[in-house]
Amino acid sequence: MRPAKAAATLVFGGDVMLGRSCAPNIESGMDPFAGIGSVLRGVSFAAANLECTISSLGDSASRYAFRAPARSAQLLRRSGFHAMGLANNHALDFGAVALHDCAASLSREKIEPVGVKTSSGNACAPSFFSVRGGKKIALLAISDVGPAAGSEIAAASDRVRLSDAIASARSRANLVVCLVHWGIENSANVTDKQRELARWLVNRGVDLVVGSHPQCVQPLDFYHGCPIAYSLGNLVFDGAPSVASWNRGALLEIGLNENAQTSASRLVPLILEDGFPRIDAAMESNTSETSKAFAVGK
């Protein structure tokens, strides 16, 4: 059940990888997000981490380079996504030319690419979105895995630019959200480095931290009243049917009240089948304790 009495509803997901064995299913007409349509439908804002490149450009010698079908951007739009974080260790799988082609493909579908270098040269720059009730949210995306500061994507190590970007976001938005690619793959344990970065972000003015990369769900934590979802696991991802945690993820649904405070939330548990998610109804019915009252934002 959606958070009650919310003026606006925000939804965040984990890693979205639309390439490899997911690609032929998408090209045949399958919708990878059909199983979570009831959550995405009608929300004020939805975002996730795009763990692949939507582009035919560039080359890669890596076996772990993920290229998504051309229609993927259209599918993301039709499914209800408003933004995708591109700051991750697969953003440059096919080089900068493919990364920027991917960002352009998203932009053509009215999906904001976040965490990638813009014409101004600042990958850390926040993007702004108006939601119901006349409120504005700011979204940043950074990576603590892969390319370092000064590359084509926003790096967590670029603390000076990142601090300035958060200050800019704080001055213009009611709620500041940061997508962070971090942690250790296939580990449900939060690292000290993750905790340090999360608290640094909150201390600088971020209201909500949403993590990805570990390929499994990690704990939901709070710092100074601000929720930190260390990892929402996989949203769309093929690969490891024998690894139970790989095939489980979560959506974080946040209710925003008239004062732009996060008034309620819920974690929607997911099961991945052939890489595509569906709601785990059995687990959801037993997780009412994950719904909590928050008071963050301005």
mmCIF file of C-alpha atoms in Angstrom:
data_model
loop_
_atom_site.group_PDB
_atom_site.id
_atom_site.type_symbol
_atom_site.label_atom_id
_atom_site.label_comp_id
_atom_site.label_asym_id
_atom_site.label_seq_id
_atom_site.Cartn_x
_atom_site.Cartn_y
_atom_site.Cartn_z
ATOM 1 C CA MET A 1 0.000 0.000 0.000
ATOM 2 C CA ARG A 2 1.302 3.443 -0.970
ATOM 3 C CA PRO A 3 2.327 5.828 1.868
ATOM 4 C CA ALA A 4 -0.827 7.560 3.108
ATOM 5 C CA LYS A 5 -1.508 11.297 2.962
ATOM 6 C CA ALA A 6 1.489 11.994 0.715
ATOM 7 C CA ALA A 7 1.348 15.103 -1.447
ATOM 8 C CA ALA A 8 3.944 13.495 -3.709
ATOM 9 C CA THR A 9 5.404 10.005 -3.988
ATOM 10 C CA LEU A 10 9.037 9.345 -4.904
ATOM 11 C CA VAL A 11 10.384 5.918 -5.909
ATOM 12 C CA PHE A 12 14.021 4.821 -6.086
ATOM 13 C CA GLY A 13 15.493 1.602 -7.445
ATOM 14 C CA GLY A 14 18.867 -0.110 -7.560
ATOM 15 C CA ASP A 15 20.953 -1.330 -10.496
ATOM 16 C CA VAL A 16 19.329 -1.430 -13.942
ATOM 17 C CA MET A 17 21.301 -3.527 -16.447
ATOM 18 C CA LEU A 18 19.426 -3.975 -19.733
ATOM 19 C CA GLY A 19 22.186 -5.681 -21.721
ATOM 20 C CA ARG A 20 23.617 -9.193 -21.993
ATOM 21 C CA SER A 21 20.860 -11.846 -21.813
ATOM 22 C CA CYS A 22 18.252 -9.201 -20.929
ATOM 23 C CA ALA A 23 18.776 -7.533 -24.315
ATOM 24 C CA PRO A 24 17.218 -10.185 -26.607
ATOM 25 C CA ASN A 25 14.137 -10.369 -24.379
ATOM 26 C CA ILE A 26 13.773 -6.593 -24.577
ATOM 27 C CA GLU A 27 14.296 -6.641 -28.349
ATOM 28 C CA SER A 28 11.589 -9.302 -28.685
ATOM 29 C CA GLY A 29 9.092 -6.932 -27.061
ATOM 30 C CA MET A 30 9.246 -7.854 -23.376
ATOM 31 C CA ASP A 31 8.942 -5.045 -20.830
ATOM 32 C CA PRO A 32 11.468 -5.518 -18.002
ATOM 33 C CA PHE A 33 9.430 -3.254 -15.706
ATOM 34 C CA ALA A 34 6.007 -4.839 -16.223
ATOM 35 C CA GLY A 35 6.222 -6.645 -12.874
ATOM 36 C CA ILE A 36 6.630 -3.407 -10.908
ATOM 37 C CA GLY A 37 4.229 -1.245 -12.886
ATOM 38 C CA SER A 38 1.850 -0.995 -9.941
ATOM 39 C CA VAL A 39 4.563 0.795 -7.930
ATOM 40 C CA LEU A 40 5.857 3.079 -10.679
ATOM 41 C CA ARG A 41 2.486 4.040 -12.103
ATOM 42 C CA GLY A 42 1.464 7.597 -11.271
ATOM 43 C CA VAL A 43 4.371 8.484 -8.973
ATOM 44 C CA SER A 44 5.653 12.045 -8.888
ATOM 45 C CA PHE A 45 9.273 11.040 -9.408
ATOM 46 C CA ALA A 46 11.246 7.835 -10.053
ATOM 47 C CA ALA A 47 14.983 7.252 -10.455
ATOM 48 C CA ALA A 48 17.518 4.415 -10.426
ATOM 49 C CA ASN A 49 21.116 3.625 -11.386
ATOM 50 C CA LEU A 50 21.680 2.758 -15.063
ATOM 51 C CA GLU A 51 24.335 0.034 -15.072
ATOM 52 C CA CYS A 52 24.718 -0.174 -18.860
ATOM 53 C CA THR A 53 25.163 1.933 -21.982
ATOM 54 C CA ILE A 54 22.271 2.705 -24.309
ATOM 55 C CA SER A 55 24.366 3.298 -27.426
ATOM 56 C CA SER A 56 25.701 1.466 -30.479
ATOM 57 C CA LEU A 57 28.890 3.534 -30.404
ATOM 58 C CA GLY A 58 32.283 2.590 -29.007
ATOM 59 C CA ASP A 59 34.095 -0.692 -28.444
ATOM 60 C CA SER A 60 35.151 -2.727 -25.433
ATOM 61 C CA ALA A 61 37.370 -5.749 -24.870
ATOM 62 C CA SER A 62 35.845 -6.497 -21.463
ATOM 63 C CA ARG A 63 33.482 -9.435 -20.997
ATOM 64 C CA TYR A 64 31.679 -7.312 -18.422
ATOM 65 C CA ALA A 65 30.766 -4.456 -20.768
ATOM 66 C CA PHE A 66 27.001 -3.953 -20.849
ATOM 67 C CA ARG A 67 25.261 -2.570 -23.944
ATOM 68 C CA ALA A 68 21.477 -2.112 -23.910
ATOM 69 C CA PRO A 69 19.078 -2.126 -26.889
ATOM 70 C CA ALA A 70 18.221 1.218 -28.492
ATOM 71 C CA ARG A 71 14.598 1.031 -27.309
ATOM 72 C CA SER A 72 15.693 0.910 -23.660
ATOM 73 C CA ALA A 73 15.412 4.668 -23.142
ATOM 74 C CA GLN A 74 11.854 4.588 -24.443
ATOM 75 C CA LEU A 75 11.036 1.703 -22.104
ATOM 76 C CA LEU A 76 12.411 3.629 -19.138
ATOM 77 C CA ARG A 77 10.228 6.604 -19.998
ATOM 78 C CA ARG A 78 7.104 4.508 -20.518
ATOM 79 C CA SER A 79 7.719 2.786 -17.197
ATOM 80 C CA GLY A 80 7.685 6.113 -15.371
ATOM 81 C CA PHE A 81 11.335 6.989 -14.747
ATOM 82 C CA HIS A 82 12.243 10.672 -14.616
ATOM 83 C CA ALA A 83 16.004 10.364 -14.054
ATOM 84 C CA MET A 84 18.795 7.794 -14.226
ATOM 85 C CA GLY A 85 22.119 7.962 -12.436
ATOM 86 C CA LEU A 86 25.045 7.365 -14.807
ATOM 87 C CA ALA A 87 27.838 7.650 -12.242
ATOM 88 C CA ASN A 88 29.025 4.044 -11.911
ATOM 89 C CA ASN A 89 31.827 1.681 -12.906
ATOM 90 C CA HIS A 90 30.104 0.652 -16.160
ATOM 91 C CA ALA A 91 29.392 4.154 -17.461
ATOM 92 C CA LEU A 92 32.535 4.115 -19.605
ATOM 93 C CA ASP A 93 32.335 0.486 -20.769
ATOM 94 C CA PHE A 94 32.336 1.690 -24.381
ATOM 95 C CA GLY A 95 34.130 4.972 -23.862
ATOM 96 C CA ALA A 96 33.101 8.587 -23.436
ATOM 97 C CA VAL A 97 31.487 8.776 -26.878
ATOM 98 C CA ALA A 98 29.025 6.007 -25.955
ATOM 99 C CA LEU A 99 28.394 7.481 -22.503
ATOM 100 C CA HIS A 100 27.384 10.845 -23.925
ATOM 101 C CA ASP A 101 25.339 9.176 -26.662
ATOM 102 C CA CYS A 102 23.516 7.283 -23.907
ATOM 103 C CA ALA A 103 22.894 10.527 -22.008
ATOM 104 C CA ALA A 104 21.524 12.100 -25.188
ATOM 105 C CA SER A 105 19.211 9.108 -25.753
ATOM 106 C CA LEU A 106 17.801 9.516 -22.260
ATOM 107 C CA SER A 107 17.376 13.259 -22.712
ATOM 108 C CA ARG A 108 15.408 12.743 -25.925
ATOM 109 C CA GLU A 109 12.952 10.666 -23.903
ATOM 110 C CA LYS A 110 12.709 13.401 -21.238
ATOM 111 C CA ILE A 111 14.724 11.328 -18.761
ATOM 112 C CA GLU A 112 17.400 13.346 -16.982
ATOM 113 C CA PRO A 113 20.906 11.776 -17.043
ATOM 114 C CA VAL A 114 22.555 12.596 -13.707
ATOM 115 C CA GLY A 115 26.188 12.289 -12.631
ATOM 116 C CA VAL A 116 27.692 12.688 -16.110
ATOM 117 C CA LYS A 117 29.797 15.588 -17.358
ATOM 118 C CA THR A 118 27.705 18.311 -18.972
ATOM 119 C CA SER A 119 28.544 21.129 -21.356
ATOM 120 C CA SER A 120 29.657 23.123 -18.313
ATOM 121 C CA GLY A 121 32.161 20.386 -17.507
ATOM 122 C CA ASN A 122 30.784 19.625 -14.036
ATOM 123 C CA ALA A 123 29.589 16.041 -13.593
ATOM 124 C CA CYS A 124 28.696 16.736 -9.951
ATOM 125 C CA ALA A 125 26.079 19.351 -10.832
ATOM 126 C CA PRO A 126 22.610 18.603 -9.421
ATOM 127 C CA SER A 127 19.481 18.249 -11.519
ATOM 128 C CA PHE A 128 16.202 19.755 -10.347
ATOM 129 C CA PHE A 129 12.662 18.416 -10.607
ATOM 130 C CA SER A 130 9.311 19.920 -9.691
ATOM 131 C CA VAL A 131 6.875 17.530 -8.046
ATOM 132 C CA ARG A 132 3.269 17.757 -6.936
ATOM 133 C CA GLY A 133 2.504 20.434 -4.405
ATOM 134 C CA GLY A 134 4.859 22.930 -6.036
ATOM 135 C CA LYS A 135 7.930 21.497 -4.316
ATOM 136 C CA LYS A 136 11.343 20.980 -5.874
ATOM 137 C CA ILE A 137 13.777 18.121 -5.382
ATOM 138 C CA ALA A 138 17.452 18.086 -6.326
ATOM 139 C CA LEU A 139 19.170 14.900 -7.482
ATOM 140 C CA LEU A 140 22.893 14.168 -7.573
ATOM 141 C CA ALA A 141 24.626 10.935 -8.597
ATOM 142 C CA ILE A 142 28.198 9.982 -7.689
ATOM 143 C CA SER A 143 30.385 6.892 -7.853
ATOM 144 C CA ASP A 144 32.923 5.584 -5.354
ATOM 145 C CA VAL A 145 33.735 2.683 -7.701
ATOM 146 C CA GLY A 146 35.715 2.980 -10.924
ATOM 147 C CA PRO A 147 36.808 6.286 -12.505
ATOM 148 C CA ALA A 148 38.333 8.879 -10.205
ATOM 149 C CA ALA A 149 37.711 12.589 -9.928
ATOM 150 C CA GLY A 150 38.097 14.492 -13.172
ATOM 151 C CA SER A 151 36.644 11.772 -15.399
ATOM 152 C CA GLU A 152 33.423 11.920 -17.396
ATOM 153 C CA ILE A 153 31.327 10.959 -14.367
ATOM 154 C CA ALA A 154 30.900 12.385 -10.879
ATOM 155 C CA ALA A 155 33.316 10.785 -8.430
ATOM 156 C CA ALA A 156 32.824 10.597 -4.676
ATOM 157 C CA SER A 157 36.474 11.571 -4.264
ATOM 158 C CA ASP A 158 35.820 14.972 -5.867
ATOM 159 C CA ARG A 159 34.829 16.415 -2.504
ATOM 160 C CA VAL A 160 35.307 20.099 -3.373
ATOM 161 C CA ARG A 161 33.022 20.061 -6.426
ATOM 162 C CA LEU A 162 30.620 17.744 -4.646
ATOM 163 C CA SER A 163 30.373 20.011 -1.610
ATOM 164 C CA ASP A 164 29.684 22.999 -3.870
ATOM 165 C CA ALA A 165 27.051 21.012 -5.782
ATOM 166 C CA ILE A 166 25.240 20.043 -2.579
ATOM 167 C CA ALA A 167 25.273 23.656 -1.406
ATOM 168 C CA SER A 168 23.752 24.725 -4.728
ATOM 169 C CA ALA A 169 21.123 22.005 -4.457
ATOM 170 C CA ARG A 170 20.320 22.928 -0.858
ATOM 171 C CA SER A 171 19.780 26.588 -1.773
ATOM 172 C CA ARG A 172 17.311 25.802 -4.570
ATOM 173 C CA ALA A 173 15.464 22.635 -3.545
ATOM 174 C CA ASN A 174 13.167 21.486 -0.757
ATOM 175 C CA LEU A 175 14.661 17.989 -0.729
ATOM 176 C CA VAL A 176 18.178 16.903 -1.767
ATOM 177 C CA VAL A 177 18.746 13.284 -2.849
ATOM 178 C CA CYS A 178 22.066 11.659 -3.740
ATOM 179 C CA LEU A 179 22.454 8.365 -5.619
ATOM 180 C CA VAL A 180 25.748 6.707 -4.635
ATOM 181 C CA HIS A 181 27.494 3.777 -6.342
ATOM 182 C CA TRP A 182 29.674 2.179 -3.658
ATOM 183 C CA GLY A 183 30.371 -0.827 -1.448
ATOM 184 C CA ILE A 184 31.462 -4.390 -2.170
ATOM 185 C CA GLU A 185 29.709 -6.636 -4.679
ATOM 186 C CA ASN A 186 27.721 -9.561 -3.241
ATOM 187 C CA SER A 187 28.205 -8.348 0.315
ATOM 188 C CA ALA A 188 25.298 -7.380 2.547
ATOM 189 C CA ASN A 189 27.740 -5.754 4.969
ATOM 190 C CA VAL A 190 28.035 -1.976 4.935
ATOM 191 C CA THR A 191 31.664 -0.832 4.899
ATOM 192 C CA ASP A 192 33.181 1.882 7.063
ATOM 193 C CA LYS A 193 33.889 3.811 3.862
ATOM 194 C CA GLN A 194 30.196 3.769 2.954
ATOM 195 C CA ARG A 195 29.217 5.014 6.413
ATOM 196 C CA GLU A 196 31.792 7.796 6.315
ATOM 197 C CA LEU A 197 30.668 9.000 2.892
ATOM 198 C CA ALA A 198 26.970 8.797 3.785
ATOM 199 C CA ARG A 199 27.476 10.894 6.906
ATOM 200 C CA TRP A 200 29.647 13.370 5.011
ATOM 201 C CA LEU A 201 26.840 13.808 2.470
ATOM 202 C CA VAL A 202 24.203 14.344 5.165
ATOM 203 C CA ASN A 203 26.443 16.784 7.024
ATOM 204 C CA ARG A 204 26.782 18.798 3.799
ATOM 205 C CA GLY A 205 23.004 18.987 3.292
ATOM 206 C CA VAL A 206 21.774 15.799 1.606
ATOM 207 C CA ASP A 207 18.390 14.609 2.930
ATOM 208 C CA LEU A 208 18.244 11.125 1.408
ATOM 209 C CA VAL A 209 21.050 8.785 0.291
ATOM 210 C CA VAL A 210 20.247 5.897 -2.077
ATOM 211 C CA GLY A 211 22.958 3.334 -2.779
ATOM 212 C CA SER A 212 23.711 0.790 -5.485
ATOM 213 C CA HIS A 213 26.507 -1.566 -6.693
ATOM 214 C CA PRO A 214 26.631 -4.381 -4.067
ATOM 215 C CA GLN A 215 24.109 -6.437 -6.129
ATOM 216 C CA CYS A 216 22.227 -7.256 -2.945
ATOM 217 C CA VAL A 217 20.066 -5.368 -0.482
ATOM 218 C CA GLN A 218 21.905 -3.721 2.394
ATOM 219 C CA PRO A 219 20.409 -2.198 5.566
ATOM 220 C CA LEU A 220 18.367 0.982 5.754
ATOM 221 C CA ASP A 221 19.961 3.348 8.255
ATOM 222 C CA PHE A 222 19.339 6.844 9.621
ATOM 223 C CA TYR A 223 21.729 9.661 10.421
ATOM 224 C CA HIS A 224 20.474 12.931 11.905
ATOM 225 C CA GLY A 225 16.996 11.784 10.896
ATOM 226 C CA CYS A 226 17.959 11.290 7.249
ATOM 227 C CA PRO A 227 17.376 7.868 5.675
ATOM 228 C CA ILE A 228 20.310 6.064 4.082
ATOM 229 C CA ALA A 229 19.477 3.084 1.865
ATOM 230 C CA TYR A 230 22.965 1.634 1.528
ATOM 231 C CA SER A 231 21.949 -0.643 -1.350
ATOM 232 C CA LEU A 232 18.631 -1.478 -2.991
ATOM 233 C CA GLY A 233 20.187 -4.433 -4.811
ATOM 234 C CA ASN A 234 19.397 -5.303 -8.404
ATOM 235 C CA LEU A 235 16.350 -3.883 -10.164
ATOM 236 C CA VAL A 236 16.988 -5.413 -13.596
ATOM 237 C CA PHE A 237 20.016 -7.689 -13.892
ATOM 238 C CA ASP A 238 20.765 -11.140 -15.274
ATOM 239 C CA GLY A 239 23.660 -13.290 -14.243
ATOM 240 C CA ALA A 240 23.676 -15.345 -11.057
ATOM 241 C CA PRO A 241 20.601 -17.582 -10.630
ATOM 242 C CA SER A 242 22.388 -19.617 -7.953
ATOM 243 C CA VAL A 243 23.055 -16.549 -5.788
ATOM 244 C CA ALA A 244 19.825 -15.822 -3.929
ATOM 245 C CA SER A 245 20.790 -12.298 -2.885
ATOM 246 C CA TRP A 246 21.582 -11.370 -6.518
ATOM 247 C CA ASN A 247 18.011 -12.116 -7.505
ATOM 248 C CA ARG A 248 16.445 -10.007 -4.778
ATOM 249 C CA GLY A 249 16.112 -6.261 -4.715
ATOM 250 C CA ALA A 250 13.910 -3.526 -3.348
ATOM 251 C CA LEU A 251 12.216 -0.311 -4.329
ATOM 252 C CA LEU A 252 12.268 2.534 -1.838
ATOM 253 C CA GLU A 253 9.018 4.483 -1.886
ATOM 254 C CA ILE A 254 9.000 7.844 -0.128
ATOM 255 C CA GLY A 255 5.971 9.994 0.646
ATOM 256 C CA LEU A 256 6.524 13.747 0.584
ATOM 257 C CA ASN A 257 4.081 15.905 2.554
ATOM 258 C CA GLU A 258 2.896 19.474 1.922
ATOM 259 C CA ASN A 259 5.916 20.822 3.810
ATOM 260 C CA ALA A 260 8.320 18.848 1.573
ATOM 261 C CA GLN A 261 9.175 16.551 4.470
ATOM 262 C CA THR A 262 9.377 12.803 3.927
ATOM 263 C CA SER A 263 6.274 11.743 5.798
ATOM 264 C CA ALA A 264 6.303 7.968 5.283
ATOM 265 C CA SER A 265 8.151 5.252 3.407
ATOM 266 C CA ARG A 266 8.109 1.605 2.528
ATOM 267 C CA LEU A 267 10.537 -0.891 1.064
ATOM 268 C CA VAL A 268 8.946 -2.949 -1.689
ATOM 269 C CA PRO A 269 10.709 -6.352 -1.860
ATOM 270 C CA LEU A 270 11.448 -7.724 -5.320
ATOM 271 C CA ILE A 271 12.328 -11.057 -6.883
ATOM 272 C CA LEU A 272 14.204 -11.166 -10.197
ATOM 273 C CA GLU A 273 13.264 -13.866 -12.697
ATOM 274 C CA ASP A 274 15.407 -14.084 -15.839
ATOM 275 C CA GLY A 275 16.751 -10.706 -14.808
ATOM 276 C CA PHE A 276 13.357 -8.949 -14.638
ATOM 277 C CA PRO A 277 11.739 -7.874 -11.331
ATOM 278 C CA ARG A 278 8.373 -8.633 -9.823
ATOM 279 C CA ILE A 279 6.995 -7.738 -6.407
ATOM 280 C CA ASP A 280 7.538 -10.405 -3.766
ATOM 281 C CA ALA A 281 3.983 -10.311 -2.417
ATOM 282 C CA ALA A 282 4.631 -12.882 0.307
ATOM 283 C CA MET A 283 7.546 -10.954 1.768
ATOM 284 C CA GLU A 284 5.791 -7.607 1.347
ATOM 285 C CA SER A 285 2.860 -8.776 3.470
ATOM 286 C CA ASN A 286 5.280 -9.476 6.326
ATOM 287 C CA THR A 287 7.328 -6.279 6.167
ATOM 288 C CA SER A 288 4.981 -3.680 7.596
ATOM 289 C CA GLU A 289 7.725 -2.823 10.076
ATOM 290 C CA THR A 290 9.765 -1.344 7.223
ATOM 291 C CA SER A 291 7.253 1.497 6.929
ATOM 292 C CA LYS A 292 8.533 4.331 9.086
ATOM 293 C CA ALA A 293 7.713 7.970 9.714
ATOM 294 C CA PHE A 294 10.430 10.410 8.658
ATOM 295 C CA ALA A 295 10.929 14.129 9.195
ATOM 296 C CA VAL A 296 13.575 15.388 6.793
ATOM 297 C CA GLY A 297 13.722 18.029 4.110
ATOM 298 C CA LYS A 298 12.777 21.668 4.237
#
